[in-house]
Amino acid sequence: MHELGYLTLMVALVVSVFSGAASVVGYRRRMPRLEQAGYVAAFATTALVTVSAFAMIYLFTAQDFSVKYVQHYSDRTMPLAYVISAFWGGQDGSLLFWAWLLSLYSAAALWWNRKQTRLVPYATAVLMSNVAFFMLLLLFPANPFETFIGSAPSDGQGMNPLLQNPYMAIHPPMLYLGYIGMVIPFAFGVAAMASGKLDETWLRLSRRWTLTAWFFLGFGLILGMLWAYEELGWGGYWAWDPVENAGFLPWLSCTAFLHSIMIQERRGMFKNWNMVLVIHSFAFVLLGTFLTRSGVVQSVHAFAQSSVGPYFTTFLSGSLLLSFGLMFYRRKELESPIKIESVFSREFSFLLNNWILLGMAYFVLIATIFPSISDAFMGEKITVGPPFFNKWMVPLGLILLFLTGVGPLIAWRKASGDSLKKQFTWPALGAVATGSLSVALGATEAGGVAAIVNFALCGLVTTTIIQEFWRGTRVRMRNTGEGAVDALVGLMSRAKRRYGGYVIHFGIVLMFFGWAGEAYKQETDVSITRGQTAPIGRYLVRFDDLRVGSTTHRDEHTAVISVLDQSGKLLAEKHPAKWFYRKSQQPTTEVSIKSGIIEDLYLIFAGFDESTGHVMLRLIVNPLVIWVWIGSAFLILGMVIVMWPDRHRKKHLGSSSTA
């Protein structure tokens, strides 16, 4: 089966190169049969890569340990779900998985937009060049079908125990779907510049794919946060890990792009800027992939150092040269005659929002690779930790939260004084009330000014959102005679993009509210024997017992802990544990969490001294964490609302969608 997998990759390389070349040559020389052959070859490429991907899945499920990749990332004791997820658990397989998803995305995008006869040939060339690039990687420096010379091992080494977690089984595929989805808008952006069809068509085609990519990137990042919180056992959910940063970069630029295209659609502005953003999103995808697979950065789930780096830098450089070269060539056509009329305009607030988002992306990028930069120029790896990231990202995040609240309140073109007063009165009162309430509840004792400002801005944005829903619902009630609930549902149904966006903003507000809890975090390390208690916050933690057990592939030590209130009343029984995987000789920490609306009590089993009978525990009180997860749920709900098909708009656009 490994021969079939490798052979189909070779054929896919040839077919993808033919597809891209035939599409462009056939279109430019008016040879429709050649152009059509190139188009069909793109689907043949998808079929070939799919065969190769299924060959890899078969090798894992058949436990064919003659294949090095299968032997390195699976063993006979792993559950089937983790055996299948081992497909993308290592570098070579993850690149094959990536190439497979890219080919599927490409086929779907080309089929969906097949009537765009001026754009599709160039888009096909861009998409197939990306597929061909990954075929080259898989055939040479990262061959997942390479076999052992001589007799094969009888069993595999197994996957990293930290990755044997339900969140990690689906977190990488979600991120990959987000990463790869950004190739589609880039392909249509380049196609628009290459063909000279620079109206809003490419934006309209790209918007849904961008939303899809943004949805999966966001969902993947949230799953990664959940995994870090529940599996890594350090008490947090985001530590500016290089691999997660790599996913955060395109999410930031993609967010800027989704805001910016509204200005071009509404006012015909920002044509150049939108092209810059879509190129940046694609570049961040490739750059993030390069960083996590070349060994340039170190992370708990980065891949080992490999020789794929030069391939990525060459392809990325070529892509940037081509795309920015086309931008220079089309610079006059990309200029907009309409300029920003006032800083008190929605256009300017969106532009400011874009600058901050892109600035944050560049800051995260430079800070992430700073150890490598310092090593190259100073001969010393200088590590940049979470305090440095937070020092800059917290104020930038607060400015962004402020703009989230004020953007919808400012009129297009130029806002008058009366308009600003009318729009800002209630949101400003909401900010003052929320900030004052947080001070009255003691928020200044440990959190400082940043936390108070955060709470006040959460009040500002929430009041803005309520005001927008309230006014929209009242207008609809007056115009249609509907009741409040029907008017609200009708409002969201007719303007999914706008009101779904407000739901997303509300999710962001809740996440900021939860992040503010970090300022009030408490933690302590204790060593106690059976029956003893240790205090933290408003809790007493009592060690009751230690249980020792084992499964087919690991040994387990579990502490039985009672959580009491200050009066000694039992609140919960928790079971933090240490698991030791015999195959990999690697321990994992299984935390136990008592979650609540106000705070989480986070219990980490650090160790047990058999000679004294003491158990070592790390106790952490994490305030407001649950609001991060509730906000994430609203974020996903808003994404679904925005992406939900709009029958009325589809019907309207259908008459003008062809080139």
XYZ file of C-alpha atoms in Angstrom:
659
model
C 0.000 0.000 0.000
C 2.883 2.418 0.668
C 3.944 2.029 -2.998
C 0.455 3.098 -4.106
C 0.525 6.095 -1.779
C 3.899 7.283 -3.054
C 3.070 6.596 -6.717
C -0.133 8.639 -6.579
C 1.835 11.545 -5.079
C 4.216 11.417 -8.045
C 1.376 11.388 -10.552
C -0.410 14.154 -8.621
C 2.681 16.360 -8.954
C 2.696 15.952 -12.737
C -1.061 16.430 -13.093
C -1.156 19.520 -10.848
C 1.649 21.194 -12.818
C -0.175 20.395 -16.050
C -3.435 21.716 -14.625
C -1.997 25.112 -13.704
C -0.051 25.546 -16.929
C -2.836 24.349 -19.244
C -5.436 26.574 -17.572
C -3.458 29.784 -18.090
C -2.003 28.941 -21.525
C -5.362 27.708 -22.777
C -7.107 30.876 -21.574
C -4.534 33.355 -22.864
C -4.144 31.676 -26.294
C -7.885 31.130 -26.635
C -7.613 27.341 -26.691
C -10.765 26.316 -24.805
C -10.091 22.570 -24.982
C -6.663 23.019 -23.381
C -8.140 25.339 -20.764
C -10.886 22.812 -20.015
C -8.294 20.034 -19.744
C -6.424 22.088 -17.156
C -9.649 22.642 -15.226
C -10.509 18.925 -15.224
C -6.935 18.030 -14.244
C -7.411 19.980 -11.010
C -10.149 17.515 -9.997
C -7.948 14.599 -11.073
C -5.262 15.970 -8.751
C -7.757 15.938 -5.898
C -8.650 12.318 -6.634
C -4.980 11.283 -6.682
C -4.126 13.015 -3.404
C -7.244 11.489 -1.863
C -6.038 8.001 -2.826
C -2.688 8.755 -1.210
C -4.360 10.013 1.981
C -6.535 6.897 2.251
C -3.446 4.761 1.696
C -1.888 6.417 4.742
C -5.033 5.864 6.833
C -5.063 2.211 5.776
C -1.401 1.786 6.786
C -2.184 3.146 10.252
C -5.279 1.012 10.809
C -3.496 -2.074 9.449
C -0.594 -1.334 11.853
C 1.959 -1.669 9.077
C 5.081 -0.847 11.077
C 7.313 -1.343 8.052
C 6.440 2.282 7.231
C 8.614 4.553 9.362
C 5.968 7.212 9.896
C 3.404 4.667 11.096
C 5.960 3.080 13.434
C 7.012 6.449 14.893
C 3.518 7.716 15.711
C 1.387 4.687 16.641
C 1.514 1.408 18.521
C -0.723 -1.597 19.115
C -2.189 -0.280 22.397
C -3.542 3.033 21.063
C -7.317 3.425 20.685
C -8.552 3.585 17.078
C -9.433 7.302 17.308
C -5.854 8.202 18.230
C -4.448 5.780 15.639
C -6.334 7.717 12.956
C -5.375 11.096 14.439
C -1.732 9.954 14.329
C -2.116 10.619 10.583
C -1.522 14.317 11.338
C 0.433 13.754 14.575
C 3.859 14.046 12.913
C 5.417 16.286 10.325
C 5.301 14.103 7.198
C 1.734 12.956 7.741
C 0.546 16.447 8.641
C 1.937 17.729 5.335
C 0.083 14.979 3.478
C -3.078 15.832 5.414
C -2.516 19.486 4.530
C -2.072 18.693 0.833
C -5.214 16.546 0.858
C -7.346 19.292 2.419
C -5.853 21.841 0.028
C -6.781 19.714 -2.964
C -10.336 19.283 -1.624
C -10.658 23.022 -0.960
C -9.339 23.744 -4.457
C -11.801 21.395 -6.134
C -14.720 22.851 -4.162
C -13.732 26.470 -4.883
C -13.199 25.850 -8.602
C -16.498 23.993 -8.946
C -18.426 26.555 -6.933
C -17.091 29.458 -9.017
C -16.872 27.702 -12.380
C -18.864 30.465 -14.127
C -16.188 33.058 -13.365
C -14.474 32.410 -16.678
C -11.908 35.230 -16.407
C -10.784 34.379 -12.877
C -10.907 30.568 -12.769
C -7.916 29.855 -15.074
C -5.576 32.010 -12.985
C -7.078 30.786 -9.705
C -6.527 27.219 -10.915
C -2.879 28.011 -11.598
C -2.364 29.485 -8.115
C -4.138 26.622 -6.344
C -2.371 23.916 -8.327
C 1.024 25.548 -7.783
C 0.349 25.272 -4.049
C -0.636 21.615 -4.408
C 2.469 20.942 -6.515
C 4.637 22.571 -3.847
C 3.308 20.187 -1.205
C 3.750 17.239 -3.561
C 7.429 18.190 -3.860
C 7.758 18.279 -0.069
C 6.121 14.865 0.265
C 8.179 13.253 -2.474
C 11.549 14.503 -1.212
C 12.239 15.917 2.280
C 9.053 14.680 4.024
C 8.066 11.339 2.515
C 5.431 9.745 4.807
C 5.617 6.421 2.939
C 9.314 5.738 3.549
C 9.939 2.179 4.795
C 12.581 0.506 6.930
C 15.411 -1.297 5.161
C 15.414 -4.878 6.391
C 12.969 -6.360 8.895
C 10.272 -4.102 10.258
C 9.766 -3.505 14.029
C 7.014 -5.609 15.610
C 5.424 -2.605 17.304
C 5.385 1.170 17.059
C 6.750 3.871 19.360
C 3.346 5.399 19.948
C 2.155 8.980 19.785
C 3.198 11.637 22.310
C 0.859 11.077 25.318
C 0.122 14.806 25.471
C -1.456 14.512 22.038
C -3.680 11.598 23.065
C -6.512 13.886 24.058
C -9.921 14.422 22.408
C -9.226 18.132 21.916
C -5.943 17.370 20.147
C -7.680 14.811 17.932
C -9.779 17.592 16.365
C -7.766 20.752 17.146
C -5.165 20.265 14.339
C -7.738 19.475 11.621
C -9.684 22.608 12.550
C -6.521 24.725 12.351
C -5.546 23.131 9.051
C -8.986 23.869 7.613
C -8.489 27.473 8.665
C -4.953 27.733 7.379
C -5.682 26.144 4.031
C -8.900 28.055 3.536
C -6.863 31.260 3.273
C -5.293 29.968 0.060
C -8.634 30.391 -1.755
C -9.016 34.198 -1.262
C -5.343 34.589 -2.147
C -5.884 32.596 -5.349
C -8.825 34.766 -6.407
C -6.971 37.944 -5.409
C -4.015 37.006 -7.604
C -6.419 35.917 -10.354
C -8.126 39.322 -10.223
C -4.793 41.120 -10.610
C -3.542 38.771 -13.330
C -6.761 39.029 -15.350
C -7.348 42.736 -14.727
C -10.869 42.023 -13.431
C -10.491 44.201 -10.352
C -14.115 44.982 -9.568
C -15.785 43.564 -6.422
C -16.252 40.099 -7.982
C -13.123 38.581 -6.434
C -14.070 40.034 -3.056
C -17.549 38.525 -3.259
C -16.119 35.153 -4.238
C -13.508 35.322 -1.520
C -15.704 36.499 1.350
C -17.426 33.181 2.066
C -14.146 31.259 1.820
C -12.479 33.796 4.091
C -15.302 33.461 6.589
C -14.968 29.680 6.448
C -11.219 29.877 7.034
C -11.700 32.403 9.822
C -14.340 30.160 11.450
C -12.086 27.119 11.470
C -9.042 29.091 12.610
C -11.005 30.575 15.500
C -12.540 27.224 16.435
C -9.138 25.549 16.241
C -7.522 28.168 18.466
C -10.299 27.781 21.041
C -9.843 23.984 21.066
C -6.117 24.540 21.543
C -6.847 26.765 24.552
C -9.111 24.088 26.048
C -6.443 21.452 25.477
C -3.762 23.587 27.122
C -6.035 24.286 30.101
C -7.027 20.694 30.720
C -3.995 18.704 29.555
C -0.759 20.636 29.968
C -1.287 21.240 33.683
C 0.278 24.665 34.108
C -2.905 26.465 35.088
C -3.554 28.612 32.046
C -4.861 28.413 28.501
C -2.659 30.760 26.468
C 1.068 31.258 26.959
C 2.067 32.694 23.579
C 3.316 29.295 22.484
C 4.977 29.582 19.024
C 2.663 26.994 17.473
C -0.478 28.727 18.708
C 1.012 32.088 17.683
C 1.432 30.658 14.185
C -2.335 30.106 14.066
C -3.063 33.494 15.626
C -1.171 35.449 12.919
C -3.492 34.671 9.961
C -6.517 34.968 12.280
C -5.546 38.595 13.001
C -4.930 39.530 9.361
C -8.060 37.647 8.302
C -10.106 39.594 10.883
C -8.746 42.847 9.448
C -9.613 41.707 5.917
C -13.198 40.789 6.840
C -13.717 44.288 8.261
C -11.939 46.034 5.428
C -13.881 44.421 2.580
C -17.049 46.002 3.967
C -15.553 49.412 3.173
C -14.742 48.430 -0.410
C -18.189 46.919 -0.919
C -19.941 49.977 0.540
C -17.706 52.896 -0.535
C -15.354 51.479 -3.190
C -12.345 52.317 -0.987
C -9.346 50.289 0.272
C -8.817 48.272 -2.942
C -5.048 48.281 -2.489
C -5.320 47.654 1.223
C -7.596 44.643 0.796
C -5.119 43.105 -1.608
C -2.328 43.707 0.925
C -4.345 41.994 3.647
C -5.219 38.918 1.601
C -1.561 38.533 0.609
C -0.528 38.917 4.251
C -3.002 36.250 5.369
C -1.609 33.786 2.844
C 1.983 34.693 3.762
C 1.268 34.251 7.490
C -0.155 30.789 6.744
C 2.997 29.707 4.936
C 5.235 31.422 7.461
C 3.468 29.755 10.386
C 3.740 26.388 8.702
C 7.430 26.998 8.078
C 8.080 28.062 11.688
C 6.415 25.008 13.219
C 7.959 22.487 10.817
C 11.484 23.731 10.324
C 12.707 23.577 13.927
C 13.180 27.372 14.001
C 10.992 27.707 17.106
C 10.621 25.426 20.113
C 7.214 24.391 21.416
C 5.493 21.598 23.288
C 3.873 20.514 20.018
C 6.213 21.859 17.334
C 7.716 19.325 14.978
C 11.355 18.293 15.017
C 13.984 20.131 12.995
C 13.892 19.120 9.353
C 15.067 20.097 5.889
C 11.733 21.566 4.720
C 12.820 25.116 5.643
C 14.569 26.024 2.351
C 11.575 24.724 0.372
C 9.183 26.936 2.348
C 11.356 30.058 2.177
C 11.788 29.653 -1.584
C 8.076 29.123 -2.228
C 7.055 31.936 0.134
C 9.528 34.348 -1.453
C 8.309 33.469 -4.935
C 4.659 33.877 -3.927
C 5.291 37.290 -2.351
C 7.342 38.449 -5.319
C 4.600 37.422 -7.735
C 1.698 38.885 -5.779
C 3.327 42.213 -4.857
C 4.724 42.423 -8.391
C 1.190 42.143 -9.739
C 0.049 44.788 -7.265
C 2.716 47.153 -8.589
C 1.704 46.346 -12.178
C -1.981 47.067 -11.404
C -1.291 49.974 -9.024
C -3.302 52.549 -10.992
C -6.320 50.281 -11.329
C -6.198 49.502 -7.609
C -6.277 53.163 -6.623
C -9.558 54.438 -5.284
C -10.711 57.990 -6.151
C -12.660 58.140 -2.886
C -10.731 59.293 0.167
C -11.500 59.324 3.874
C -13.351 62.583 4.613
C -12.990 62.745 8.385
C -11.377 60.968 11.324
C -14.907 60.949 12.775
C -16.115 58.456 10.201
C -16.737 54.733 10.193
C -14.196 54.333 7.399
C -11.411 55.772 9.563
C -12.369 53.673 12.595
C -12.227 50.540 10.413
C -8.844 51.581 9.027
C -7.554 52.137 12.570
C -8.929 48.726 13.511
C -7.015 47.239 10.557
C -3.736 48.946 11.474
C -3.943 47.661 15.042
C -4.780 44.110 13.967
C -1.918 44.006 11.481
C 0.392 45.675 13.992
C -0.494 43.013 16.554
C 0.249 40.317 13.983
C 3.697 41.740 13.238
C 4.443 42.178 16.936
C 3.520 38.543 17.654
C 5.572 37.382 14.673
C 8.715 39.284 15.654
C 8.420 38.310 19.328
C 7.910 34.666 18.366
C 11.028 34.471 16.221
C 13.076 36.837 18.409
C 15.100 33.972 19.979
C 16.187 32.942 16.472
C 16.921 36.570 15.494
C 19.027 37.155 18.597
C 20.833 33.866 18.023
C 21.655 34.826 14.432
C 22.853 38.372 15.178
C 24.076 38.190 18.796
C 25.081 34.555 19.152
C 22.660 34.113 22.063
C 19.055 32.910 22.152
C 17.100 35.502 24.129
C 13.742 34.071 25.129
C 10.700 36.313 25.069
C 8.105 35.151 27.594
C 4.424 35.866 28.279
C 5.106 39.038 30.377
C 6.704 40.700 27.352
C 3.826 39.679 25.072
C 1.255 40.848 27.621
C 3.002 44.190 28.184
C 2.263 45.177 24.583
C -0.705 43.064 23.601
C -2.899 44.080 26.568
C -3.000 47.828 25.676
C -3.367 47.021 21.967
C -6.195 44.627 22.802
C -7.951 47.288 24.897
C -7.728 49.810 22.032
C -9.199 47.175 19.742
C -12.013 46.523 22.232
C -12.704 50.278 22.337
C -12.938 50.409 18.523
C -15.268 47.397 18.592
C -17.635 49.527 20.643
C -17.358 52.836 18.812
C -17.111 51.608 15.197
C -20.839 50.863 14.784
C -21.733 54.194 16.418
C -19.957 56.479 13.939
C -21.648 57.471 10.701
C -20.248 56.811 7.252
C -18.238 59.607 5.606
C -18.468 62.197 8.441
C -20.264 62.149 11.766
C -21.889 65.342 13.060
C -21.711 66.491 16.676
C -25.407 65.778 17.227
C -25.031 62.293 15.763
C -22.085 61.481 18.007
C -23.947 62.743 21.082
C -27.028 60.691 20.239
C -25.063 57.525 19.525
C -22.577 57.681 22.386
C -24.760 58.706 25.325
C -25.924 55.267 26.433
C -22.678 53.370 25.636
C -20.694 55.986 27.578
C -23.051 55.613 30.536
C -22.679 51.835 30.247
C -18.886 52.170 30.420
C -19.025 54.470 33.460
C -21.523 52.247 35.262
C -19.546 49.044 34.633
C -16.232 50.613 35.593
C -17.740 52.089 38.773
C -19.353 48.796 39.712
C -16.066 46.923 39.303
C -14.330 49.449 41.567
C -17.105 49.154 44.149
C -16.694 45.360 44.131
C -12.974 45.688 44.871
C -11.486 45.308 41.402
C -8.700 47.791 42.213
C -7.252 45.717 45.064
C -5.140 43.500 42.836
C -6.041 44.025 39.227
C -4.884 47.581 38.646
C -5.944 50.133 36.069
C -5.884 47.767 33.069
C -8.527 45.503 34.594
C -10.803 48.449 35.461
C -10.452 49.859 31.937
C -11.185 46.395 30.557
C -14.406 46.101 32.574
C -15.475 49.621 31.541
C -14.862 48.889 27.854
C -16.806 45.632 28.179
C -19.697 47.789 29.422
C -19.248 50.207 26.508
C -19.305 47.518 23.823
C -22.163 45.563 25.423
C -24.307 48.715 25.615
C -23.488 49.505 21.981
C -24.616 46.044 20.902
C -27.828 46.241 22.956
C -28.527 49.686 21.507
C -28.064 48.433 17.944
C -30.422 45.477 18.501
C -32.932 47.694 20.325
C -33.098 50.338 17.624
C -33.192 47.827 14.776
C -35.971 45.843 16.436
C -38.041 48.981 17.122
C -37.739 50.128 13.518
C -38.860 46.719 12.276
C -41.753 46.603 14.756
C -42.893 50.025 13.534
C -42.563 49.117 9.850
C -44.048 45.598 9.926
C -46.327 45.610 12.960
C -44.588 42.495 14.322
C -44.107 41.708 18.001
C -40.727 42.207 19.642
C -39.569 38.588 19.329
C -40.712 38.217 15.713
C -39.126 41.546 14.837
C -35.829 40.515 16.430
C -35.780 37.172 14.612
C -36.746 38.866 11.346
C -34.060 41.490 11.856
C -31.339 38.874 12.263
C -32.714 36.798 9.411
C -32.634 39.726 6.966
C -29.245 41.104 8.046
C -27.274 38.060 9.182
C -23.937 39.611 8.409
C -24.524 42.715 10.505
C -26.269 41.172 13.508
C -24.230 37.973 13.413
C -21.244 40.297 13.616
C -22.697 41.854 16.766
C -23.060 38.372 18.290
C -19.377 37.796 17.491
C -18.530 41.111 19.136
C -20.488 40.080 22.231
C -18.502 36.844 22.356
C -15.296 38.897 22.172
C -16.556 41.079 25.040
C -17.175 38.022 27.224
C -13.709 36.697 26.404
C -12.131 40.033 27.410
C -14.195 39.891 30.622
C -12.780 36.428 31.304
C -9.215 37.468 30.439
C -9.425 40.246 33.041
C -9.636 37.527 35.685
C -5.958 36.788 35.080
C -5.164 39.924 37.110
C -6.715 38.321 40.208
C -5.170 34.877 39.885
C -3.934 33.158 43.086
C -1.624 30.150 43.260
C 0.366 28.263 45.858
C 2.333 25.027 46.236
C 1.543 22.840 49.241
C 2.757 19.549 50.722
C 0.242 17.841 52.999
C -0.395 14.373 54.463
C -3.677 12.446 54.689
C -6.310 14.416 56.585
C -4.435 17.733 56.455
C -5.885 20.803 54.766
C -4.345 23.737 52.919
C -6.080 27.094 52.323
C -6.345 29.027 49.058
C -8.762 31.883 48.451
C -12.119 30.959 49.962
C -11.364 27.222 49.901
C -9.763 24.574 52.112
C -8.207 21.640 50.247
C -7.902 18.309 52.104
C -5.827 15.303 51.001
C -7.898 12.141 51.655
C -6.192 9.284 49.820
C -3.864 8.125 47.042
C -5.068 5.517 44.543
C -2.668 3.515 42.382
C -3.860 1.731 39.235
C -2.880 0.793 35.711
C -4.286 0.219 32.228
C -2.864 -1.659 29.254
C -0.437 1.141 28.425
C -0.009 3.361 31.489
C 0.327 3.488 35.281
C -1.892 5.898 37.195
C -1.451 7.669 40.535
C -4.564 9.581 41.596
C -4.937 11.867 44.610
C -8.374 12.017 46.235
C -8.938 15.628 47.290
C -11.864 17.150 49.166
C -12.656 20.805 48.505
C -14.226 22.501 51.524
C -15.470 26.000 52.276
C -14.075 27.975 55.224
C -16.659 26.434 57.587
C -15.585 22.915 56.624
C -18.582 22.101 54.397
C -17.769 19.695 51.559
C -18.104 21.413 48.169
C -16.630 18.784 45.840
C -14.338 15.758 45.599
C -11.635 16.077 42.940
C -9.079 13.653 41.509
C -5.872 15.192 40.090
C -3.518 12.502 38.798
C -0.206 11.565 37.258
C -0.173 9.081 34.382
C 3.009 7.336 33.301
C 3.029 5.874 29.767
C 5.209 2.744 29.732
C 5.854 2.729 25.967
C 7.163 6.300 25.710
C 8.450 6.438 29.312
C 6.694 9.799 29.542
C 4.464 11.151 32.364
C 1.448 13.390 31.931
C -0.361 15.582 34.437
C -4.129 15.147 34.616
C -5.546 18.213 36.321
C -8.829 18.354 38.171
C -10.929 21.513 37.997
C -13.843 22.773 40.063
C -15.490 25.233 37.707
C -17.850 28.033 38.652
C -19.302 31.284 37.321
C -16.927 33.376 39.449
C -13.778 31.269 39.435
C -12.131 27.901 38.826
C -10.227 25.992 41.492
C -7.468 24.245 39.540
C -5.714 21.276 41.204
C -2.396 19.879 39.943
C -0.911 16.669 41.371
C 2.834 17.475 41.412
C 4.086 14.326 43.187
C 3.963 11.972 46.192
C 6.672 11.222 48.781
C 6.208 7.599 49.847
C 8.649 7.947 52.766
C 6.698 10.735 54.481
C 3.237 10.210 52.976
C 3.111 13.786 51.730
C 1.357 14.711 48.501
C 2.622 17.759 46.622
C -0.086 19.903 45.056
C -0.203 23.135 43.127
C -3.420 25.010 43.866
C -4.621 27.793 41.574
C -7.695 30.004 41.728
C -8.470 31.243 38.217
C -11.201 33.929 38.340
C -13.687 34.351 35.471
C -12.192 31.640 33.234
C -15.579 30.167 32.388
C -16.497 33.455 30.646
C -13.722 32.837 28.154
C -15.434 29.571 27.158
C -18.921 31.147 27.177
C -17.585 33.969 25.011
C -16.059 31.378 22.681
C -19.486 29.775 22.309
C -21.016 33.149 21.343
C -18.130 33.713 18.941
C -18.868 30.415 17.187
C -22.620 31.108 17.218
C -22.027 34.487 15.585
C -19.798 32.912 12.943
C -22.532 30.402 12.118
C -25.128 33.188 11.822
C -22.880 35.234 9.507
C -22.093 32.213 7.331
C -25.667 30.945 7.153
C -26.821 31.006 3.493
C -28.895 34.031 2.604
C -31.502 33.008 0.052
C -32.542 36.569 -0.759
C -28.979 37.790 -1.353
C -28.056 34.660 -3.311
C -31.013 35.226 -5.619
C -30.050 38.869 -6.050
C -26.394 38.102 -6.811
C -27.168 35.231 -9.088
C -28.159 37.531 -11.910
C -24.807 39.321 -11.965
C -22.347 36.662 -10.914
C -20.987 35.647 -14.266
C -17.993 37.339 -15.794
